[in-house]
Coordinates of C-alpha atoms in Angstrom, one line a residue:
M1 CA 97.5 37.5 111.7
I2 CA 94.2 39.2 109.0
I3 CA 91.8 39.9 111.7
K4 CA 94.7 42.5 112.4
R5 CA 94.9 43.8 109.4
F6 CA 91.9 44.7 108.7
L7 CA 90.8 46.4 112.2
F8 CA 94.1 48.8 111.4
I9 CA 93.5 49.6 108.5
L10 CA 89.7 50.3 108.9
V11 CA 91.5 52.6 112.1
L12 CA 93.0 54.3 109.5
F13 CA 90.4 55.0 107.2
S14 CA 88.8 56.1 110.0
I15 CA 90.8 59.2 110.8
T16 CA 92.1 59.7 108.3
G17 CA 90.2 63.4 107.4
C18 CA 88.5 63.8 109.9
S19 CA 87.2 67.3 111.9
T20 CA 88.9 68.1 115.2
F21 CA 85.9 70.1 117.6
E22 CA 87.2 73.4 118.3
N23 CA 85.3 75.6 121.3
K24 CA 84.8 79.3 120.8
P25 CA 83.1 80.7 123.3
I26 CA 80.7 83.8 123.0
V27 CA 82.8 86.0 126.0
P28 CA 79.6 89.7 126.6
D29 CA 81.8 91.6 127.7
E30 CA 84.1 91.0 125.2
T31 CA 81.4 92.0 122.8
A32 CA 80.0 94.5 125.0
L33 CA 83.4 96.3 125.1
N34 CA 84.3 95.5 121.0
I35 CA 80.6 96.8 120.1
E36 CA 81.8 99.9 123.3
N37 CA 84.7 101.2 121.4
R38 CA 83.7 101.5 117.8
S39 CA 83.5 104.4 116.1
L40 CA 83.9 106.1 112.5
D41 CA 87.6 106.8 113.3
D42 CA 87.7 102.8 113.1
P43 CA 91.5 102.0 110.7
G44 CA 89.1 98.8 108.9
L45 CA 86.2 101.0 108.0
K46 CA 88.3 104.2 106.8
T47 CA 89.8 101.1 104.1
F48 CA 86.6 100.0 103.5
I49 CA 85.3 103.5 102.8
N50 CA 88.3 104.0 100.5
Q51 CA 88.0 100.6 98.4
A52 CA 84.4 101.4 97.9
Y53 CA 85.6 104.8 97.2
N54 CA 88.6 103.4 94.4
R55 CA 91.1 105.9 96.3
P56 CA 94.5 104.7 98.1
S57 CA 93.8 102.4 101.5
D58 CA 96.3 105.1 103.3
Q59 CA 93.2 108.5 101.8
N60 CA 93.1 110.2 104.7
Q61 CA 90.0 112.5 103.6
F62 CA 87.1 112.2 106.4
D63 CA 86.4 115.3 108.0
N64 CA 83.2 115.8 106.4
W65 CA 80.8 112.7 107.0
G66 CA 77.9 112.5 105.0
L67 CA 75.3 110.0 103.5
D68 CA 77.1 107.4 101.6
D69 CA 80.1 108.1 104.1
L70 CA 77.3 106.7 107.2
T71 CA 75.3 104.3 103.9
L72 CA 78.9 102.9 104.0
A73 CA 80.2 102.9 108.0
G74 CA 76.3 101.1 108.1
F75 CA 77.3 98.6 105.3
Y76 CA 80.9 98.2 107.6
Y77 CA 79.3 97.7 111.3
N78 CA 74.9 97.3 110.9
P79 CA 74.5 93.6 113.1
A80 CA 71.6 93.3 110.3
I81 CA 73.9 92.3 107.1
K82 CA 76.5 90.4 109.5
V83 CA 74.2 87.7 110.6
A84 CA 72.4 87.9 106.5
Y85 CA 76.1 87.3 106.2
A86 CA 76.5 84.5 108.4
Q87 CA 73.3 82.4 106.9
W88 CA 74.5 83.0 103.2
N89 CA 77.9 80.7 105.1
V90 CA 75.3 78.5 105.9
A91 CA 73.5 77.9 103.7
T92 CA 76.8 78.1 101.3
A93 CA 77.9 75.5 103.7
G94 CA 74.9 73.2 102.8
K95 CA 76.1 73.5 98.9
K96 CA 78.8 71.2 100.1
S97 CA 77.2 69.3 101.7
A98 CA 75.3 68.3 99.4
A99 CA 77.0 67.1 97.2
E100 CA 78.5 64.8 99.1
R101 CA 78.3 61.0 98.4
P102 CA 77.7 58.4 101.5
N103 CA 80.1 56.5 102.5
P104 CA 80.5 53.2 101.7
S105 CA 79.4 50.1 105.3
I106 CA 81.8 47.9 106.2
G107 CA 81.9 45.6 108.9
I108 CA 83.4 42.4 110.1
T109 CA 82.2 38.9 111.7
P110 CA 85.1 36.2 113.4
G111 CA 84.3 33.5 115.0
N112 CA 85.9 30.2 115.6
N113 CA 85.0 26.5 115.3
Q114 CA 86.4 24.5 118.2
S115 CA 84.7 21.4 116.4
N116 CA 87.1 21.8 113.7
S117 CA 90.5 23.1 114.1
T118 CA 92.0 22.1 111.4
P119 CA 94.9 23.8 109.6
T120 CA 92.4 26.6 112.2
P121 CA 89.4 26.8 114.4
W122 CA 89.6 31.1 113.4
M123 CA 86.3 32.5 111.1
A124 CA 86.1 35.9 109.4
V125 CA 84.1 37.8 107.4
F126 CA 84.9 40.8 105.6
S127 CA 81.5 42.3 104.0
T128 CA 81.2 46.3 102.2
N129 CA 79.1 47.6 100.9
F130 CA 78.7 50.6 98.1
I131 CA 75.3 52.5 98.0
I132 CA 74.9 54.4 93.6
E133 CA 72.7 56.6 94.3
T134 CA 70.2 56.7 91.1
A135 CA 68.0 59.4 89.0
G136 CA 70.3 61.8 89.7
K137 CA 69.4 62.4 93.5
R138 CA 72.6 64.2 94.2
D139 CA 72.6 66.3 90.9
Y140 CA 69.3 67.3 93.0
R141 CA 69.9 68.4 96.4
I142 CA 73.2 70.3 94.8
E143 CA 70.5 72.5 92.1
N144 CA 68.9 73.0 95.8
A145 CA 71.7 73.2 97.3
D146 CA 72.7 76.5 95.3
Q147 CA 68.9 77.9 95.2
L148 CA 68.8 78.6 99.0
A149 CA 72.3 80.2 98.6
N150 CA 71.7 82.4 95.8
A151 CA 68.6 83.0 98.1
A152 CA 70.8 83.6 101.0
R153 CA 73.0 85.5 99.5
L154 CA 70.0 88.0 97.3
N155 CA 68.6 88.8 100.7
V156 CA 72.8 90.2 102.2
I157 CA 71.4 92.5 99.5
S158 CA 68.1 93.2 101.1
A159 CA 69.2 93.4 104.3
A160 CA 71.1 96.6 102.8
W161 CA 68.9 97.9 100.9
R162 CA 67.0 97.6 104.5
V163 CA 70.3 99.4 106.0
R164 CA 70.4 102.4 103.7
Q165 CA 66.8 103.3 104.2
D166 CA 67.5 103.1 107.8
I167 CA 70.7 105.3 107.6
W168 CA 69.2 107.6 105.8
N169 CA 65.8 108.8 107.1
S170 CA 67.7 109.1 110.2
F171 CA 69.7 111.7 108.1
I172 CA 67.0 113.8 106.7
D173 CA 65.5 113.2 110.5
L174 CA 68.6 115.0 111.5
Y175 CA 69.0 117.4 109.3
V176 CA 65.4 119.0 110.1
S177 CA 65.7 119.3 113.0
T178 CA 70.0 120.8 112.4
K179 CA 66.9 123.0 110.2
R180 CA 65.0 123.6 112.6
Q181 CA 67.0 124.4 115.0
I182 CA 68.7 127.6 113.7
L183 CA 64.6 129.4 112.5
L184 CA 63.6 129.0 115.6
S185 CA 66.5 130.8 117.5
D186 CA 66.2 133.1 114.4
Q187 CA 62.4 132.8 115.9
F188 CA 63.5 133.2 119.4
D189 CA 65.7 136.9 118.5
I190 CA 63.5 138.4 116.4
N191 CA 60.1 138.3 118.9
Q192 CA 63.0 138.8 121.8
E193 CA 63.3 141.8 119.4
N194 CA 60.0 142.4 119.4
L195 CA 58.7 141.8 122.5
R196 CA 61.8 144.4 122.9
L197 CA 60.0 147.2 121.4
L198 CA 56.4 146.8 121.6
K199 CA 57.6 146.4 125.6
L200 CA 58.9 150.2 125.3
Q201 CA 55.2 150.3 124.0
F202 CA 53.8 149.9 126.0
D203 CA 55.3 151.2 128.4
A204 CA 54.4 154.7 126.8
G205 CA 50.9 153.7 126.9
A206 CA 50.6 153.4 123.3
I207 CA 49.1 149.0 123.6
S208 CA 47.0 147.8 126.3
A209 CA 48.9 144.4 128.6
F210 CA 46.9 142.3 126.5
E211 CA 48.9 142.2 122.8
L212 CA 51.9 142.6 125.7
A213 CA 51.0 139.5 126.3
Q214 CA 50.6 137.5 123.5
A215 CA 54.2 139.5 122.3
R216 CA 54.9 137.6 125.4
I217 CA 53.9 134.0 124.9
A218 CA 54.2 133.7 120.9
S219 CA 57.8 134.3 123.0
D220 CA 58.1 132.0 124.9
T221 CA 56.5 128.7 122.6
T222 CA 59.7 129.4 120.3
K223 CA 61.4 129.0 123.5
L224 CA 59.5 125.7 123.8
A225 CA 59.9 124.3 120.4
L226 CA 63.6 125.1 120.2
L227 CA 63.5 123.3 123.0
D228 CA 62.1 120.8 122.1
E229 CA 63.6 120.0 119.5
T230 CA 67.1 119.9 121.0
R231 CA 65.6 117.2 121.2
A232 CA 64.5 116.1 118.9
K233 CA 67.9 117.0 117.5
A234 CA 69.7 113.9 119.8
A235 CA 66.8 112.1 119.3
A236 CA 67.7 112.4 115.7
L237 CA 71.6 111.8 116.0
A238 CA 70.5 107.8 118.3
Q239 CA 68.6 106.7 116.2
L240 CA 71.7 107.6 113.0
A241 CA 74.1 105.6 115.5
K242 CA 71.3 102.7 115.9
A243 CA 70.7 102.4 112.4
I244 CA 74.9 102.8 111.7
G245 CA 75.8 100.5 114.4
V246 CA 77.2 102.5 116.4
P247 CA 77.2 103.4 120.1
V248 CA 76.0 107.4 119.9
K249 CA 79.3 108.2 121.4
A250 CA 80.2 107.7 118.2
L251 CA 78.5 109.9 116.4
Q252 CA 78.8 113.4 119.1
K253 CA 81.7 114.8 117.9
T254 CA 81.1 114.0 114.5
I255 CA 80.5 116.4 111.5
F256 CA 78.4 116.7 109.7
T257 CA 77.9 117.5 105.4
F258 CA 74.3 117.0 103.7
D259 CA 74.9 118.2 100.4
D260 CA 74.2 114.9 99.2
L261 CA 70.6 115.1 100.0
N262 CA 70.1 116.6 96.9
V263 CA 66.6 114.8 94.3
P264 CA 67.0 114.8 90.8
A265 CA 64.4 116.6 89.0
Q266 CA 63.8 114.0 86.3
M267 CA 63.7 110.0 86.5
P268 CA 62.5 107.6 84.3
I269 CA 60.5 106.6 86.6
Q270 CA 58.5 103.1 84.3
E271 CA 62.4 101.7 83.2
L272 CA 62.6 101.2 87.3
R273 CA 59.5 100.0 88.3
R274 CA 60.1 97.3 85.0
A275 CA 63.6 96.5 86.8
A276 CA 62.2 96.6 90.5
L277 CA 59.5 93.9 89.1
I278 CA 61.6 91.8 88.5
N279 CA 65.5 92.9 89.7
R280 CA 63.9 92.8 93.2
A281 CA 66.6 90.9 95.8
D282 CA 63.8 89.9 97.2
I283 CA 61.7 89.3 94.1
L284 CA 65.3 87.3 92.6
A285 CA 65.1 85.7 96.6
S286 CA 61.8 84.6 95.7
L287 CA 63.0 83.7 92.5
A288 CA 65.8 81.1 94.2
E289 CA 63.2 79.7 96.3
Y290 CA 61.1 78.6 94.2
A291 CA 63.7 76.8 91.9
A292 CA 65.1 75.4 95.2
S293 CA 60.9 73.4 96.1
Q294 CA 61.2 72.5 92.8
S295 CA 64.7 70.7 93.4
T296 CA 62.9 69.6 96.5
L297 CA 60.3 68.1 93.9
G298 CA 62.3 66.5 92.2
I299 CA 64.7 65.2 95.2
E300 CA 61.5 63.4 96.2
I301 CA 60.6 62.0 92.7
A302 CA 64.3 60.8 92.9
K303 CA 63.4 58.9 96.0
Q304 CA 60.1 56.2 94.9
Y305 CA 64.2 55.0 92.8
P306 CA 65.5 53.0 95.5
D307 CA 69.6 53.5 95.6
I308 CA 71.3 50.6 95.0
G309 CA 73.7 48.9 96.8
I310 CA 76.2 47.4 95.9
G311 CA 78.8 45.0 98.8
P312 CA 81.8 42.3 97.8
G313 CA 82.9 40.2 100.5
Y314 CA 85.5 38.2 102.2
E315 CA 85.5 35.6 104.4
Y316 CA 87.9 33.1 105.5
D317 CA 86.9 30.5 106.5
Q318 CA 89.0 27.7 108.5
G319 CA 91.7 28.8 105.3
D320 CA 89.7 29.0 102.5
N321 CA 89.7 32.4 101.5
K322 CA 85.6 33.0 100.1
W323 CA 84.3 36.0 97.9
S324 CA 81.5 37.5 97.6
L325 CA 79.1 39.8 95.5
G326 CA 76.3 41.2 96.8
L327 CA 73.2 43.3 95.6
S328 CA 70.7 44.9 97.5
F329 CA 68.2 47.9 97.0
T330 CA 64.6 48.9 99.2
L331 CA 61.7 47.4 97.5
P332 CA 58.7 50.3 96.9
L333 CA 56.5 47.6 97.7
F334 CA 54.4 49.8 100.0
N335 CA 54.8 53.7 99.3
Q336 CA 56.3 54.8 96.3
N337 CA 57.1 57.9 98.3
Q338 CA 54.1 59.3 97.4
G339 CA 53.3 61.0 101.1
A340 CA 56.6 62.8 100.5
I341 CA 55.6 64.5 96.8
A342 CA 52.7 65.1 98.0
V343 CA 54.3 67.4 100.5
A344 CA 56.8 69.0 98.1
E345 CA 53.8 69.3 95.8
A346 CA 52.4 71.5 98.1
R347 CA 55.6 74.0 99.4
R348 CA 55.8 74.2 95.7
E349 CA 52.9 75.5 94.9
E350 CA 53.2 78.3 98.5
A351 CA 56.5 79.1 96.6
A352 CA 54.9 80.4 93.6
A353 CA 52.6 82.0 95.5
N354 CA 54.7 83.6 97.9
F355 CA 56.8 85.2 94.9
N356 CA 53.2 86.4 93.3
A357 CA 52.3 87.7 96.1
L358 CA 56.2 89.6 96.9
Q359 CA 55.4 91.1 93.5
T360 CA 52.0 92.3 93.7
Q361 CA 53.1 94.2 97.8
V362 CA 56.4 95.9 94.9
L363 CA 54.2 96.4 92.3
N364 CA 52.1 99.0 95.3
E365 CA 55.3 99.8 97.8
I366 CA 55.7 101.1 94.1
D367 CA 52.9 103.2 92.9
I368 CA 52.8 104.3 96.8
A369 CA 56.3 105.7 96.5
Q370 CA 55.7 107.8 93.3
I371 CA 52.8 108.6 94.0
N372 CA 54.2 110.5 97.3
F373 CA 57.2 111.7 96.0
R374 CA 54.5 113.3 92.7
A375 CA 52.5 114.6 95.9
T376 CA 55.6 116.0 97.4
L377 CA 57.9 117.1 95.0
N378 CA 54.4 119.1 93.8
K379 CA 54.3 120.6 97.5
K380 CA 58.1 121.7 97.7
K381 CA 57.9 123.3 94.6
S382 CA 54.0 125.5 96.1
A383 CA 56.5 126.3 99.4
E384 CA 59.2 127.7 97.3
A385 CA 57.2 129.9 95.5
M386 CA 55.6 130.9 98.1
L387 CA 59.3 131.7 99.6
A388 CA 60.4 133.2 97.3
D389 CA 57.1 135.7 96.4
L390 CA 57.0 135.8 100.3
I391 CA 61.0 138.2 100.5
K392 CA 60.5 139.5 97.8
H393 CA 57.0 141.1 99.9
Q394 CA 59.9 141.5 103.2
Q395 CA 62.6 143.2 100.7
N396 CA 60.2 145.9 100.1
A397 CA 58.7 146.4 103.4
Q398 CA 62.8 146.7 103.6
K399 CA 62.3 149.6 101.4
M400 CA 58.5 150.9 102.8
L401 CA 60.9 150.8 106.2
N402 CA 63.3 153.4 105.2
A403 CA 60.9 155.4 103.1
G404 CA 59.4 155.7 106.2
E405 CA 55.9 154.5 105.5
I406 CA 55.9 151.0 107.7
S407 CA 57.8 151.2 111.3
Y408 CA 59.7 149.0 112.1
I409 CA 57.8 146.4 114.1
Q410 CA 55.5 145.9 111.3
L411 CA 59.2 144.6 109.1
I412 CA 59.6 142.6 112.5
G413 CA 56.1 140.4 111.5
V414 CA 57.5 140.1 107.9
R415 CA 59.7 138.6 108.9
L416 CA 58.3 136.2 111.7
Q417 CA 56.1 135.5 108.6
K418 CA 58.8 134.4 106.2
N419 CA 60.8 132.9 109.9
S420 CA 56.9 131.0 110.0
L421 CA 57.0 129.8 106.2
E422 CA 60.6 129.0 105.7
L423 CA 59.9 126.5 109.0
S424 CA 57.1 124.9 106.2
H425 CA 59.2 125.0 103.7
L426 CA 61.7 123.2 105.7
Q427 CA 58.6 120.6 106.6
A428 CA 58.2 120.4 102.7
E429 CA 62.0 119.9 101.9
A430 CA 62.5 117.6 104.1
D431 CA 58.6 115.4 102.9
L432 CA 60.0 115.2 99.5
R433 CA 63.8 114.2 100.1
L434 CA 61.9 111.1 102.5
A435 CA 59.5 110.3 99.5
Y436 CA 62.2 110.3 97.6
A437 CA 64.5 107.5 99.8
Q438 CA 61.6 105.9 100.1
L439 CA 60.9 105.3 96.8
E440 CA 64.9 104.2 95.6
T441 CA 63.9 101.8 99.0
S442 CA 60.9 100.6 96.6
L443 CA 63.0 100.6 93.5
Q444 CA 66.8 98.8 94.9
I445 CA 67.9 101.1 92.4
P446 CA 70.6 103.5 93.6
L447 CA 70.0 106.3 92.7
E448 CA 71.0 109.1 94.0
F449 CA 74.0 107.3 96.1
N450 CA 76.7 106.7 94.0
A451 CA 76.1 103.2 92.4
A452 CA 79.9 102.8 91.6
I453 CA 80.9 103.1 95.3
W454 CA 77.8 100.1 96.1
Q455 CA 79.4 98.3 93.6
G456 CA 83.0 99.2 94.6
A457 CA 81.5 98.1 99.0
S458 CA 80.1 95.1 97.5
Q459 CA 83.1 93.8 96.0
N460 CA 85.6 95.3 99.1
S461 CA 83.6 94.3 101.9
E462 CA 83.3 91.1 103.3
P463 CA 79.9 91.1 104.6
L464 CA 78.2 92.9 100.9
I465 CA 77.8 91.3 97.6
T466 CA 75.7 92.7 95.6
R467 CA 74.5 91.9 91.9
N468 CA 74.6 94.8 88.9
T469 CA 72.3 97.7 88.7
P470 CA 70.7 98.5 86.2

């Protein structure tokens, strides 16, 4: 009877609190369809963006999409952030596992003595073993799991910055292609007008066939450049869709606004540089990984001290009740865990080297981005000055044409020069904006991207957790 009761209690404890397996298969057809159906009109996306802007969730202000809006869409859709967030969930679950205490063990050994059946032939030995962890092993495990979870959280932020940079670069490329199409279309119209006038002069015998051929070649070259720019714009749109995490068809009818592609005139680069060297997400993640390596070393050192097993027991011996209390622990005779300690020490040194290497890399990235930004800023200023001079020159040429001092073909030549310089100015502007994007990414501090929006996105988005930015 006692044995049956004991077995019943044992089974009851075994099934209490057990998790059950839930099958969650992945159906590729369904996931592919979900990806294909992603769009900027998704109600969940609009709610997320409104929350980031601290607007009412039902507010509908999505006629034009700028850089900030597209960045938030990337935070919502991009699979890299989803993966980083899933990894953070894994690390967070590790905290629960690390805090668990070892389960006690229990055993039963029934027996029967047929040579002596008075008062009963039955015997049963019940033994238990409760493990008491020593030397703070559990505390070290918890600290290790906390640091790894923190590193994973910071990796989500790093992923968000990479998404931000990819969207920014693609959006700048789209802006440049859009503007180049307009300028090249104007250039083609000017070349066509020039070709028409030169053909009249050729028919009148005023110019040679060579001069007319040169004008035709220039017009054809512009036409080819315009066709190539159409391809470049389509490629930029596809890259932007990839950076956001949506199919390209989701952007084909979108109206874009490029008003937020601004570059501030002045920035406290040195202060931002110092802040980045200690506050960048990947640097903080590397610090967390180093702290985790320290706690790992603490665990291995603590393993030198054996855990203690306390085993109260009960024996039913043919009608006699006997109680016992056992004590057990591992004797560190053949090793004191020196091998695992040596490995943990080496990994701590490796983590320190990785941190130093990363900080050096970040410093170099910021320096390169800063140099590139200053160079492109000077280039843009020079292009602006040259364009301003040429605009004045065109205005003077128009006055000279009105006064009959030059021909209309000569004015067309000035217009072509201005158009060519406008293309150069556009490229200088694009280079500056790309350099600025590179600088912001190297600092990992929102410069042009509204910091309040970034914070709002982090607080309201499941896959984005951020930190306070300086």
